[in-house]
Tab-separated table of C-alpha atoms in Angstrom:
chain	number	residue	atom	x	y	z
A	7	MET	CA	-23.637	-6.016	56.238
A	8	ILE	CA	-20.628	-8.062	55.458
A	9	ILE	CA	-19.611	-5.643	52.763
A	10	ILE	CA	-19.921	-2.726	55.207
A	11	LYS	CA	-17.744	-4.417	57.843
A	12	SER	CA	-15.237	-5.201	55.131
A	13	LEU	CA	-15.183	-1.521	53.993
A	14	VAL	CA	-14.832	-0.407	57.623
A	15	PHE	CA	-12.002	-2.749	58.221
A	16	LEU	CA	-10.151	-1.696	54.851
A	17	SER	CA	-10.366	2.027	55.810
A	18	THR	CA	-9.225	1.375	59.343
A	19	PHE	CA	-6.381	-0.687	58.068
A	20	VAL	CA	-5.323	2.062	55.564
A	21	MET	CA	-5.613	4.913	58.090
A	22	CYS	CA	-3.465	2.979	60.505
A	23	GLN	CA	-0.743	2.963	57.968
A	24	PHE	CA	-1.196	6.472	56.833
A	25	ASP	CA	1.514	9.029	57.957
A	26	PRO	CA	0.927	12.695	56.862
A	27	ASN	CA	4.787	13.112	57.161
A	28	ASP	CA	5.162	10.722	54.298
A	29	ILE	CA	3.429	12.859	51.717
A	30	SER	CA	5.700	14.540	49.242
A	31	MET	CA	4.680	17.342	46.970
A	32	SER	CA	6.059	18.704	43.874
A	33	GLY	CA	4.883	21.493	41.520
A	34	SER	CA	5.773	22.810	38.124
A	35	PHE	CA	5.153	25.652	35.681
A	36	GLY	CA	5.954	25.625	32.043
A	37	SER	CA	4.166	25.254	28.746
A	38	VAL	CA	2.602	22.383	26.653
A	39	THR	CA	1.339	22.211	23.030
A	40	ILE	CA	-2.157	20.882	22.582
A	41	ASP	CA	-3.706	20.725	19.168
A	42	ASN	CA	-0.977	22.974	17.823
A	43	GLN	CA	-1.773	25.749	20.541
A	44	VAL	CA	0.588	26.599	23.236
A	45	TYR	CA	-0.574	26.720	26.686
A	46	ASN	CA	1.015	27.910	29.977
A	47	GLN	CA	0.962	25.041	32.536
A	48	ILE	CA	0.668	25.104	36.307
A	49	SER	CA	0.543	21.778	38.115
A	50	PHE	CA	0.741	20.157	41.614
A	51	ARG	CA	1.688	16.574	42.127
A	52	PRO	CA	1.090	15.218	45.595
A	53	GLU	CA	2.329	11.678	46.215
A	54	ILE	CA	0.880	9.760	49.115
A	55	PRO	CA	2.363	6.505	50.330
A	56	ILE	CA	0.083	4.312	52.590
A	57	GLY	CA	1.771	0.987	53.364
A	58	ASN	CA	1.998	-0.941	50.052
A	59	LEU	CA	-0.406	1.522	48.412
A	60	GLY	CA	1.009	4.493	46.523
A	61	ILE	CA	-1.092	7.261	45.135
A	62	GLY	CA	0.098	10.086	42.936
A	63	LEU	CA	-2.144	12.962	41.719
A	64	ASP	CA	-1.651	15.253	38.828
A	65	LEU	CA	-3.546	18.522	39.373
A	66	TYR	CA	-2.835	20.770	36.511
A	67	PHE	CA	-4.082	23.886	34.876
A	68	TYR	CA	-3.604	25.049	31.275
A	69	ILE	CA	-3.990	28.756	30.349
A	70	ASP	CA	-3.675	30.257	26.941
A	71	GLY	CA	-2.073	33.662	26.008
A	72	GLU	CA	-5.411	35.442	26.662
A	73	GLY	CA	-5.659	34.027	30.239
A	74	ASN	CA	-8.450	31.663	29.393
A	75	PHE	CA	-8.366	28.340	31.109
A	76	TYR	CA	-8.403	25.020	28.986
A	77	LYS	CA	-11.656	23.569	30.324
A	78	GLU	CA	-11.613	20.212	28.684
A	79	ASN	CA	-9.789	18.665	31.700
A	80	TRP	CA	-11.983	20.180	34.260
A	81	ASP	CA	-15.389	19.176	32.970
A	82	PHE	CA	-18.108	18.031	35.417
A	83	SER	CA	-21.125	18.817	33.186
A	84	ASN	CA	-22.316	15.272	33.445
A	85	ALA	CA	-21.495	11.921	35.175
A	86	LYS	CA	-19.387	10.605	32.133
A	87	ALA	CA	-17.398	13.857	31.738
A	88	GLY	CA	-16.913	14.041	35.594
A	89	TYR	CA	-15.611	10.268	35.587
A	90	ARG	CA	-13.084	11.180	33.066
A	91	THR	CA	-12.016	14.296	34.707
A	92	ILE	CA	-11.439	12.496	37.999
A	93	LEU	CA	-9.521	9.660	36.323
A	94	ASP	CA	-7.396	12.342	34.487
A	95	LYS	CA	-6.099	13.683	37.595
A	96	ILE	CA	-4.620	10.338	38.660
A	97	TYR	CA	-0.869	10.333	37.996
A	98	TYR	CA	-0.581	6.757	39.269
A	99	VAL	CA	-1.922	4.288	41.749
A	100	ARG	CA	0.327	1.694	42.815
A	101	TRP	CA	0.109	-1.565	45.068
A	102	GLY	CA	3.243	-3.406	45.902
A	103	ARG	CA	6.460	-3.729	43.872
A	104	PRO	CA	7.037	-5.535	40.606
A	105	THR	CA	8.710	-8.294	42.426
A	106	ASP	CA	5.910	-8.902	44.882
A	107	GLN	CA	3.255	-11.641	44.467
A	108	VAL	CA	0.704	-8.862	43.669
A	109	TYR	CA	1.696	-5.702	41.977
A	110	VAL	CA	-0.709	-3.208	40.489
A	111	ARG	CA	-0.039	0.073	38.651
A	112	ALA	CA	-2.620	2.303	37.066
A	113	GLY	CA	-1.782	5.437	35.130
A	114	ALA	CA	0.695	5.831	32.215
A	115	LEU	CA	2.097	2.570	30.704
A	116	LEU	CA	5.651	3.317	29.333
A	117	HIS	CA	6.869	-0.144	28.355
A	118	SER	CA	4.496	-3.089	28.577
A	119	THR	CA	5.172	-6.536	27.134
A	120	LEU	CA	3.248	-9.780	27.367
A	121	GLY	CA	5.440	-12.804	27.536
A	122	ASN	CA	8.148	-12.739	24.944
A	123	GLY	CA	6.258	-10.073	22.875
A	124	ILE	CA	4.898	-11.792	19.922
A	125	LEU	CA	1.545	-9.818	20.368
A	126	VAL	CA	2.147	-7.127	22.731
A	127	ASN	CA	5.776	-5.733	22.889
A	128	ALA	CA	6.931	-2.418	24.493
A	129	TYR	CA	3.362	-1.078	24.361
A	130	SER	CA	2.964	2.546	25.675
A	131	ASN	CA	-0.233	4.380	26.166
A	132	ALA	CA	1.697	7.682	26.633
A	133	MET	CA	2.775	8.494	23.234
A	134	GLU	CA	0.452	11.315	22.670
A	135	TYR	CA	0.717	12.783	26.113
A	136	PRO	CA	-0.207	15.622	27.076
A	137	GLN	CA	-2.696	16.113	24.148
A	138	ILE	CA	-4.271	12.801	25.083
A	139	LYS	CA	-3.864	11.388	28.764
A	140	ARG	CA	-4.714	7.787	29.120
A	141	ILE	CA	-5.217	6.059	32.424
A	142	GLY	CA	-4.089	2.449	31.907
A	143	LEU	CA	-3.594	-0.600	34.204
A	144	ASP	CA	-0.825	-3.236	34.575
A	145	LEU	CA	-1.586	-5.880	37.051
A	146	LYS	CA	0.707	-8.869	37.985
A	147	ALA	CA	-0.118	-11.588	40.378
A	148	SER	CA	1.412	-15.125	41.329
A	149	ALA	CA	-0.533	-17.851	43.201
A	150	SER	CA	-0.181	-21.549	43.373
A	151	GLY	CA	2.546	-21.649	40.708
A	152	ILE	CA	0.405	-19.566	38.273
A	153	ASP	CA	1.622	-16.241	37.019
A	154	PHE	CA	-1.204	-13.788	35.997
A	155	GLU	CA	-0.969	-10.433	34.088
A	156	TYR	CA	-3.540	-8.076	32.783
A	157	ILE	CA	-3.017	-4.928	30.768
A	158	GLN	CA	-5.594	-2.291	29.845
A	159	SER	CA	-4.552	0.746	27.991
A	160	ASP	CA	-7.269	3.108	29.134
A	161	PHE	CA	-10.378	3.471	31.497
A	162	LYS	CA	-11.487	6.929	30.377
A	163	ARG	CA	-12.371	5.849	26.812
A	164	ILE	CA	-12.694	2.487	24.877
A	165	PRO	CA	-9.271	0.989	25.309
A	166	GLY	CA	-7.075	0.127	22.309
A	167	LEU	CA	-5.632	-2.787	24.341
A	168	MET	CA	-7.038	-5.266	26.662
A	169	ALA	CA	-4.634	-8.120	27.305
A	170	LEU	CA	-4.604	-11.203	29.631
A	171	ARG	CA	-1.687	-13.668	30.253
A	172	LEU	CA	-1.480	-16.919	32.337
A	173	SER	CA	1.793	-18.873	32.549
A	174	GLY	CA	3.269	-21.553	34.843
A	175	GLU	CA	5.812	-24.371	35.062
A	176	VAL	CA	4.581	-27.654	33.535
A	177	MET	CA	7.757	-29.569	34.412
A	178	PRO	CA	11.130	-28.537	35.882
A	179	LYS	CA	12.634	-25.623	33.886
A	180	LEU	CA	9.798	-25.805	31.285
A	181	SER	CA	6.911	-23.249	31.360
A	182	LEU	CA	3.849	-22.778	29.283
A	183	GLY	CA	2.050	-19.450	28.668
A	184	PHE	CA	-1.113	-18.442	27.026
A	185	SER	CA	-1.978	-14.812	26.115
A	186	VAL	CA	-5.137	-13.105	24.626
A	187	ALA	CA	-5.424	-9.473	23.442
A	188	THR	CA	-8.185	-7.307	21.804
A	189	ASP	CA	-9.035	-3.890	20.580
A	190	ARG	CA	-12.761	-4.131	20.698
A	191	ASN	CA	-13.439	-0.887	18.752
A	192	GLN	CA	-10.799	0.426	16.517
A	193	ILE	CA	-12.806	3.326	15.362
A	194	ALA	CA	-12.954	4.676	18.983
A	195	GLY	CA	-9.272	5.602	18.248
A	196	LEU	CA	-10.246	8.611	16.138
A	197	PRO	CA	-9.666	11.932	17.897
A	198	ASP	CA	-12.780	13.403	19.597
A	199	ARG	CA	-11.732	16.586	21.449
A	200	ASP	CA	-15.296	17.250	22.926
A	201	ASP	CA	-16.163	13.536	23.900
A	202	ASP	CA	-19.452	13.724	22.183
A	203	GLU	CA	-18.965	10.378	20.389
A	204	TYR	CA	-18.602	12.210	17.011
A	205	PRO	CA	-15.032	12.098	16.085
A	206	ASP	CA	-13.443	15.343	15.062
A	207	ILE	CA	-13.247	14.491	11.311
A	208	PHE	CA	-17.133	13.955	11.378
A	209	ASP	CA	-18.029	16.627	13.965
A	210	HIS	CA	-19.225	20.023	12.575
A	211	PHE	CA	-18.402	21.513	16.039
A	212	PRO	CA	-15.401	19.529	17.292
A	213	ASP	CA	-15.071	21.834	20.430
A	214	ASP	CA	-18.621	21.939	21.424
A	215	LYS	CA	-20.065	18.845	23.028
A	216	ASN	CA	-23.665	20.090	22.654
A	217	ALA	CA	-23.543	20.466	18.931
A	218	TYR	CA	-22.371	18.203	16.044
A	219	ASP	CA	-24.515	18.947	12.978
A	220	GLU	CA	-24.829	22.201	11.196
A	221	ALA	CA	-28.225	21.403	9.798
A	222	LEU	CA	-29.586	20.940	13.239
A	223	ILE	CA	-28.724	24.531	14.380
A	224	ASN	CA	-31.950	25.945	12.914
A	225	GLU	CA	-34.062	22.793	13.306
A	226	GLU	CA	-36.814	24.524	15.205
A	227	ALA	CA	-37.287	27.237	12.461
A	228	TRP	CA	-37.388	24.448	9.734
A	229	ARG	CA	-39.848	22.617	11.803
A	230	ASN	CA	-42.213	25.591	11.902
A	231	THR	CA	-41.786	25.735	7.998
A	232	TRP	CA	-42.623	22.134	7.677
A	233	ALA	CA	-45.688	22.416	9.821
A	234	SER	CA	-47.045	25.453	7.970
A	235	SER	CA	-46.353	24.470	4.432
A	236	VAL	CA	-46.053	20.663	4.125
A	237	ASP	CA	-48.556	17.721	4.116
A	238	THR	CA	-47.427	16.724	7.528
A	239	ALA	CA	-49.696	13.648	7.657
A	240	ASN	CA	-48.055	12.027	4.623
A	241	PHE	CA	-44.582	13.533	4.842
A	242	PRO	CA	-43.031	13.208	8.304
A	243	PHE	CA	-40.753	15.998	9.365
A	244	GLU	CA	-37.542	13.704	9.463
A	245	ASP	CA	-38.009	12.553	5.917
A	246	TRP	CA	-38.715	16.063	4.667
A	247	PHE	CA	-35.814	17.717	6.676
A	248	SER	CA	-33.275	15.084	5.477
A	249	GLN	CA	-33.952	16.060	1.827
A	250	LEU	CA	-33.166	19.780	2.308
A	251	PRO	CA	-29.943	21.006	0.822
A	252	LEU	CA	-28.267	21.523	4.137
A	253	ASN	CA	-25.035	20.324	5.577
A	254	HIS	CA	-26.407	17.187	7.303
A	255	ASN	CA	-24.023	15.128	9.438
A	256	SER	CA	-24.519	11.445	8.198
A	257	PHE	CA	-22.321	10.070	10.770
A	258	ASN	CA	-24.048	7.745	13.382
A	259	PRO	CA	-22.106	6.794	16.472
A	260	ASP	CA	-24.322	3.879	17.066
A	261	ASP	CA	-23.136	2.222	13.855
A	262	ASN	CA	-19.538	2.397	14.888
A	263	LYS	CA	-19.877	0.862	18.535
A	264	ASN	CA	-18.009	-2.435	18.712
A	265	SER	CA	-18.189	-2.463	14.940
A	266	ASP	CA	-14.642	-3.078	14.164
A	267	ALA	CA	-12.718	-5.294	16.770
A	268	ILE	CA	-9.404	-7.067	16.261
A	269	SER	CA	-8.300	-9.909	18.778
A	270	ALA	CA	-5.597	-12.370	18.962
A	271	PHE	CA	-4.241	-15.288	21.001
A	272	SER	CA	-0.757	-16.802	21.490
A	273	PHE	CA	0.965	-19.794	23.211
A	274	ASP	CA	4.661	-19.961	24.147
A	275	LEU	CA	7.037	-22.300	25.763
A	276	VAL	CA	10.065	-21.144	27.708
A	277	TYR	CA	12.982	-23.490	28.743
A	278	LYS	CA	15.232	-22.249	31.307
A	279	LEU	CA	18.646	-23.534	30.304
A	280	ASN	CA	20.538	-21.903	33.339
A	281	SER	CA	20.275	-18.627	35.262
A	282	ARG	CA	21.440	-16.661	32.266
A	283	ILE	CA	19.986	-18.309	29.188
A	284	ASN	CA	16.435	-19.020	28.274
A	285	LEU	CA	15.164	-20.781	25.102
A	286	TYR	CA	11.652	-20.274	23.887
A	287	SER	CA	9.066	-20.863	21.206
A	288	GLN	CA	5.935	-18.951	20.475
A	289	PHE	CA	2.854	-18.997	18.155
A	290	ALA	CA	0.178	-16.254	17.652
A	291	GLN	CA	-2.989	-15.902	15.608
A	292	LEU	CA	-4.681	-12.707	14.746
A	293	ILE	CA	-8.501	-12.755	14.593
A	294	GLY	CA	-10.398	-10.228	12.272
A	295	GLU	CA	-10.498	-9.256	8.605
A	296	THR	CA	-8.333	-7.001	6.456
A	297	GLU	CA	-9.383	-5.369	3.236
A	298	ASN	CA	-7.451	-6.830	0.281
A	299	PRO	CA	-8.611	-4.959	-2.730
A	300	SER	CA	-8.132	-8.048	-5.069
A	301	SER	CA	-8.868	-11.123	-2.875
A	302	ASP	CA	-11.805	-12.564	-0.954
A	303	ASP	CA	-9.394	-14.101	1.555
A	304	ASN	CA	-9.400	-11.423	4.167
A	305	ASN	CA	-8.981	-13.601	7.312
A	306	LEU	CA	-6.084	-12.412	9.411
A	307	GLY	CA	-2.952	-14.709	9.640
A	308	MET	CA	-0.490	-16.271	12.115
A	309	GLY	CA	3.052	-15.864	13.119
A	310	ILE	CA	5.439	-18.292	14.677
A	311	VAL	CA	8.874	-18.189	16.377
A	312	PRO	CA	10.088	-21.855	16.210
A	313	ILE	CA	13.191	-20.891	18.253
A	314	GLY	CA	14.061	-17.832	20.284
A	315	LEU	CA	17.018	-17.087	22.888
A	316	GLN	CA	17.264	-14.561	25.725
A	317	ALA	CA	20.631	-14.190	27.282
A	318	ARG	CA	22.264	-12.018	29.966
A	319	PHE	CA	26.102	-11.774	30.165
A	320	GLY	CA	26.978	-9.007	32.774
A	321	PRO	CA	25.834	-5.680	31.514
A	322	ILE	CA	24.682	-7.114	28.178
A	323	ASN	CA	21.111	-8.450	27.474
A	324	LEU	CA	20.585	-10.286	24.134
A	325	LYS	CA	17.596	-11.634	22.333
A	326	ALA	CA	17.435	-13.475	19.046
A	327	GLU	CA	14.490	-15.092	17.040
A	328	LEU	CA	13.679	-16.966	13.940
A	329	ARG	CA	10.484	-15.657	12.701
A	330	SER	CA	7.956	-16.889	10.014
A	331	ASN	CA	4.404	-15.705	9.306
A	332	SER	CA	1.527	-16.219	6.927
A	333	ARG	CA	-0.228	-13.512	4.919
A	334	ASN	CA	-2.193	-10.824	6.765
A	335	PHE	CA	0.092	-10.807	9.870
A	336	ILE	CA	2.699	-8.709	11.583
A	337	PHE	CA	4.723	-9.408	14.659
A	338	ASN	CA	4.307	-7.233	17.807
A	339	TYR	CA	0.923	-5.870	16.708
A	340	TRP	CA	0.473	-3.922	19.812
A	341	ASP	CA	3.649	-1.955	19.814
A	342	ARG	CA	4.843	1.447	21.020
A	343	SER	CA	3.253	3.262	18.078
A	344	TYR	CA	-0.173	1.291	18.280
A	345	ASP	CA	-2.245	4.249	19.521
A	346	VAL	CA	-0.977	6.464	16.851
A	347	THR	CA	-1.406	3.904	14.050
A	348	ARG	CA	-4.679	2.313	15.331
A	349	VAL	CA	-6.974	4.354	12.997
A	350	ALA	CA	-6.823	7.127	10.577
A	351	TYR	CA	-9.059	8.867	8.095
A	352	ASP	CA	-8.241	8.994	4.361
A	353	TYR	CA	-9.546	12.339	3.156
A	354	ASP	CA	-8.940	11.550	-0.621
A	355	ASN	CA	-11.217	8.542	-0.397
A	356	ALA	CA	-13.588	9.537	2.376
A	357	LYS	CA	-12.732	6.449	4.236
A	358	ILE	CA	-11.603	5.201	7.794
A	359	ILE	CA	-8.558	3.164	7.633
A	360	THR	CA	-7.733	0.872	10.601
A	361	ARG	CA	-4.360	-0.760	11.232
A	362	GLU	CA	-6.176	-4.003	10.787
A	363	SER	CA	-7.489	-3.189	7.356
A	364	GLN	CA	-3.908	-2.663	5.970
A	365	LEU	CA	-2.557	-6.120	7.102
A	366	TYR	CA	-3.069	-7.361	3.522
A	367	ARG	CA	0.068	-5.506	2.688
A	368	TYR	CA	2.194	-8.072	4.420
A	369	GLY	CA	2.445	-11.566	2.769
A	370	LYS	CA	4.282	-14.740	3.646
A	371	MET	CA	7.638	-13.944	5.253
A	372	SER	CA	10.504	-15.461	7.215
A	373	GLY	CA	13.760	-14.165	8.785
A	374	ILE	CA	15.223	-12.996	12.045
A	375	TYR	CA	14.800	-10.553	14.723
A	376	THR	CA	17.688	-9.489	17.133
A	377	GLU	CA	17.836	-7.138	20.086
A	378	ILE	CA	20.643	-6.035	22.349
A	379	TYR	CA	20.619	-3.858	25.451
A	380	ALA	CA	24.136	-2.925	26.841
A	381	ASN	CA	25.356	-0.735	29.717
A	382	ILE	CA	28.393	0.959	28.379
A	383	TYR	CA	30.898	1.342	31.217
A	384	SER	CA	28.194	2.799	33.382
A	385	LEU	CA	28.096	5.772	31.110
A	386	LEU	CA	24.955	5.123	29.093
A	387	THR	CA	22.728	2.363	28.279
A	388	ILE	CA	22.003	1.669	24.570
A	389	GLY	CA	19.238	-0.470	23.318
A	390	MET	CA	18.603	-1.700	19.673
A	391	GLY	CA	16.271	-4.061	17.995
A	392	TYR	CA	16.132	-5.053	14.322
A	393	GLN	CA	13.829	-7.294	12.299
A	394	ASP	CA	14.712	-8.536	8.809
A	395	LEU	CA	12.020	-10.474	7.001
A	396	THR	CA	12.051	-11.568	3.231
A	397	GLY	CA	9.141	-12.833	1.211
A	398	GLU	CA	5.978	-11.200	-0.087
A	399	GLN	CA	4.894	-7.581	0.219
A	400	TRP	CA	1.839	-5.936	-1.519
A	401	ASN	CA	2.432	-3.728	-4.552
A	402	ASP	CA	-0.208	-1.049	-5.238
A	403	ASN	CA	0.605	-0.671	-8.816
A	404	LEU	CA	0.485	-4.352	-9.660
A	405	GLU	CA	-2.263	-5.131	-7.337
A	406	ASP	CA	-0.352	-8.279	-6.241
A	407	TYR	CA	2.340	-9.607	-4.077
A	408	ILE	CA	6.046	-9.180	-5.118
A	409	ASP	CA	9.245	-10.315	-3.491
A	410	ASP	CA	10.327	-7.808	-0.979
A	411	SER	CA	11.573	-7.170	2.649
A	412	ASN	CA	9.792	-6.122	5.790
A	413	ARG	CA	12.214	-4.521	8.195
A	414	SER	CA	11.938	-2.733	11.607
A	415	LEU	CA	14.406	-0.678	13.691
A	416	ASN	CA	14.047	0.378	17.218
A	417	GLY	CA	16.706	2.231	19.334
A	418	SER	CA	17.258	3.884	22.504
A	419	ILE	CA	19.847	5.678	24.536
A	420	ASP	CA	19.718	6.415	28.329
A	421	VAL	CA	22.527	8.512	29.606
A	422	ASN	CA	23.801	7.831	33.297
A	423	THR	CA	23.342	11.310	34.551
A	424	SER	CA	25.026	10.778	38.044
A	425	ILE	CA	28.367	11.433	36.234
A	426	ILE	CA	27.323	14.680	34.721
A	427	PRO	CA	26.730	17.757	37.130
A	428	ARG	CA	23.238	19.267	36.912
A	429	LEU	CA	21.873	16.847	34.336
A	430	LYS	CA	19.037	14.890	35.915
A	431	MET	CA	17.753	12.780	32.967
A	432	ALA	CA	18.747	12.370	29.246
A	433	LYS	CA	16.848	9.733	27.136
A	434	LEU	CA	16.082	9.524	23.435
A	435	PHE	CA	14.328	6.838	21.389
A	436	TYR	CA	13.471	6.088	17.733
A	437	MET	CA	11.253	3.489	16.145
A	438	GLN	CA	10.087	2.557	12.678
A	439	ASN	CA	8.508	-0.697	11.998
A	440	ASN	CA	7.410	-2.998	9.021
A	441	VAL	CA	9.029	-0.847	6.112
A	442	GLU	CA	11.411	-1.902	3.234
A	443	ASN	CA	14.387	-0.173	4.620
A	444	PRO	CA	14.205	1.620	8.019
A	445	PHE	CA	17.753	2.979	7.428
A	446	ASP	CA	16.232	5.328	4.759
A	447	PHE	CA	14.536	7.067	7.704
A	448	ASP	CA	11.468	7.901	5.514
A	449	LYS	CA	8.528	9.232	7.378
A	450	THR	CA	5.750	6.688	7.909
A	451	PRO	CA	2.749	6.199	10.391
A	452	SER	CA	4.970	3.694	12.245
A	453	THR	CA	7.813	6.314	12.860
A	454	VAL	CA	8.061	7.569	16.337
A	455	TYR	CA	10.842	9.436	18.019
A	456	GLY	CA	11.461	11.708	20.992
A	457	TYR	CA	13.544	12.513	23.919
A	458	ASP	CA	13.458	13.658	27.624
A	459	LEU	CA	15.817	16.045	29.116
A	460	SER	CA	15.737	17.580	32.597
A	461	PHE	CA	18.345	19.693	34.449
A	462	LYS	CA	18.722	20.332	38.117
A	463	ILE	CA	18.815	24.023	38.801
A	464	ASN	CA	19.164	23.692	42.484
A	465	SER	CA	18.230	21.195	45.301
A	466	ASN	CA	14.495	22.028	44.934
A	467	MET	CA	14.104	23.032	41.272
A	468	ILE	CA	14.312	20.879	37.965
A	469	LEU	CA	13.807	22.046	34.358
A	470	LEU	CA	12.214	19.466	32.296
A	471	TYR	CA	11.723	19.251	28.546
A	472	LYS	CA	9.919	16.277	26.769
A	473	SER	CA	9.361	15.967	22.919
A	474	ARG	CA	7.555	13.414	20.876
A	475	THR	CA	7.052	13.211	17.142
A	476	THR	CA	4.500	10.877	15.351
A	477	PHE	CA	3.337	10.933	11.777
A	478	VAL	CA	-0.209	10.299	10.398
A	479	ASP	CA	-1.225	9.353	6.956
A	480	PHE	CA	-4.419	11.292	5.998
A	481	GLY	CA	-4.446	9.812	2.483
A	482	ASN	CA	-3.119	13.029	0.970
A	483	GLY	CA	0.338	12.666	2.497
A	484	ILE	CA	2.185	12.004	5.717
A	485	GLU	CA	1.914	14.747	8.298
A	486	SER	CA	3.839	15.042	11.398
A	487	VAL	CA	2.328	15.490	14.868
A	488	ASN	CA	4.512	17.224	17.421
A	489	SER	CA	3.925	17.082	21.204
A	490	ALA	CA	6.247	19.177	23.514
A	491	GLN	CA	6.260	19.623	27.170
A	492	PHE	CA	8.383	22.178	28.989
A	493	GLU	CA	8.138	22.782	32.685
A	494	THR	CA	10.033	23.731	35.837
A	495	GLN	CA	9.428	21.374	38.669
A	496	ILE	CA	9.567	22.488	42.249
A	497	LEU	CA	10.006	20.084	45.140
A	498	PHE	CA	8.178	21.343	48.280
A	499	ASN	CA	9.678	18.835	50.685
């Protein structure tokens, strides 16, 4: 009874703050590329503010060159598919503002960081959009001097990131933070277009959720053969059928549920020197196992930032860290490219490769990390981060560690479009992490780049173009994966 009264009160409260005149609507038409096939796109995006609550929907339709609808995003064939379809139509759900005591945003996560980023730094769940649309959550709250933050990368499928952080002031100007993060099933990151729990690389029918095994297509006929010609009492059908020279699917989804998790925790201390400068220290430990081919010590390692600095001087934001780590560890494990590098399939060796399994490649190292964001005369904002660590790196030929470097480069440019007629948005970014020399610009799985451009055609129409390029290592070479979105947006009011 109490629950019913609470729901009635909540619905009454929401309706009292709802004004139909506050609803805004935009639409778009254009094209998107999904699985290397181009579709025409028509979408409608109503945005509904209700007090502190904001709801944005994304109702879209993809149509191929023959006039056929892409049905995967409108699937109500069962409860699970219906749940994912409904979530897929949520553009965002927001409560409050980032500066409020309680702030919640569900939808695309574009730049999520926990604390000073030793574990989760600039994570995004939207790098593969629109091919893969994830509905994530970023929740922030403050109460009784304790700050709370929770991040989940997806609600439609097993998330690649679930992270929690608690922090608070332990004495004047000094705060303590504790964070935990996990990917409870890295194998779930393998693409599965028909959502039948058989990844595309193992699915004999990757676009048919009702079929996954070629051998089972004629199962009934084989069962009749077995019943008429085999000693059924001593030779069960399953045993007999599995020995037939057919294309059997040996993959078992149950064997891979929660079978390969990676977790981590971290501590950090932050001292607020003044209103512009913070000093901090942080420690992180990864929990799991890598796959070193010549060592039994596969436990994951730890990293430490003994001293770090954050400073703001007018239009310039600076960050600098001293870094040191043991073997089997990398800083910022959940970064912008995580969902792309989370797991891959090595076709040459018929083997699943997770990001965790490759951590043995990183030995004991130490060095620096620097970052700068600057607003240049209100013309554009430039950001750049650079890591330079020296120490041990794994050498495949020697099957041992050698002296080498581990470097990372991240950059972005955001143009102030208010000074350029008709230009509505202009952004570009580039990222490459944990390589010997990022200035060689070699293609690696950690390489991600893209840009967003939009032009104002008139007061009610905007032309938008987004491009993302990532790279996947299939064991037989690096292949690029391109995602492009081109659309014309129309503002109805």
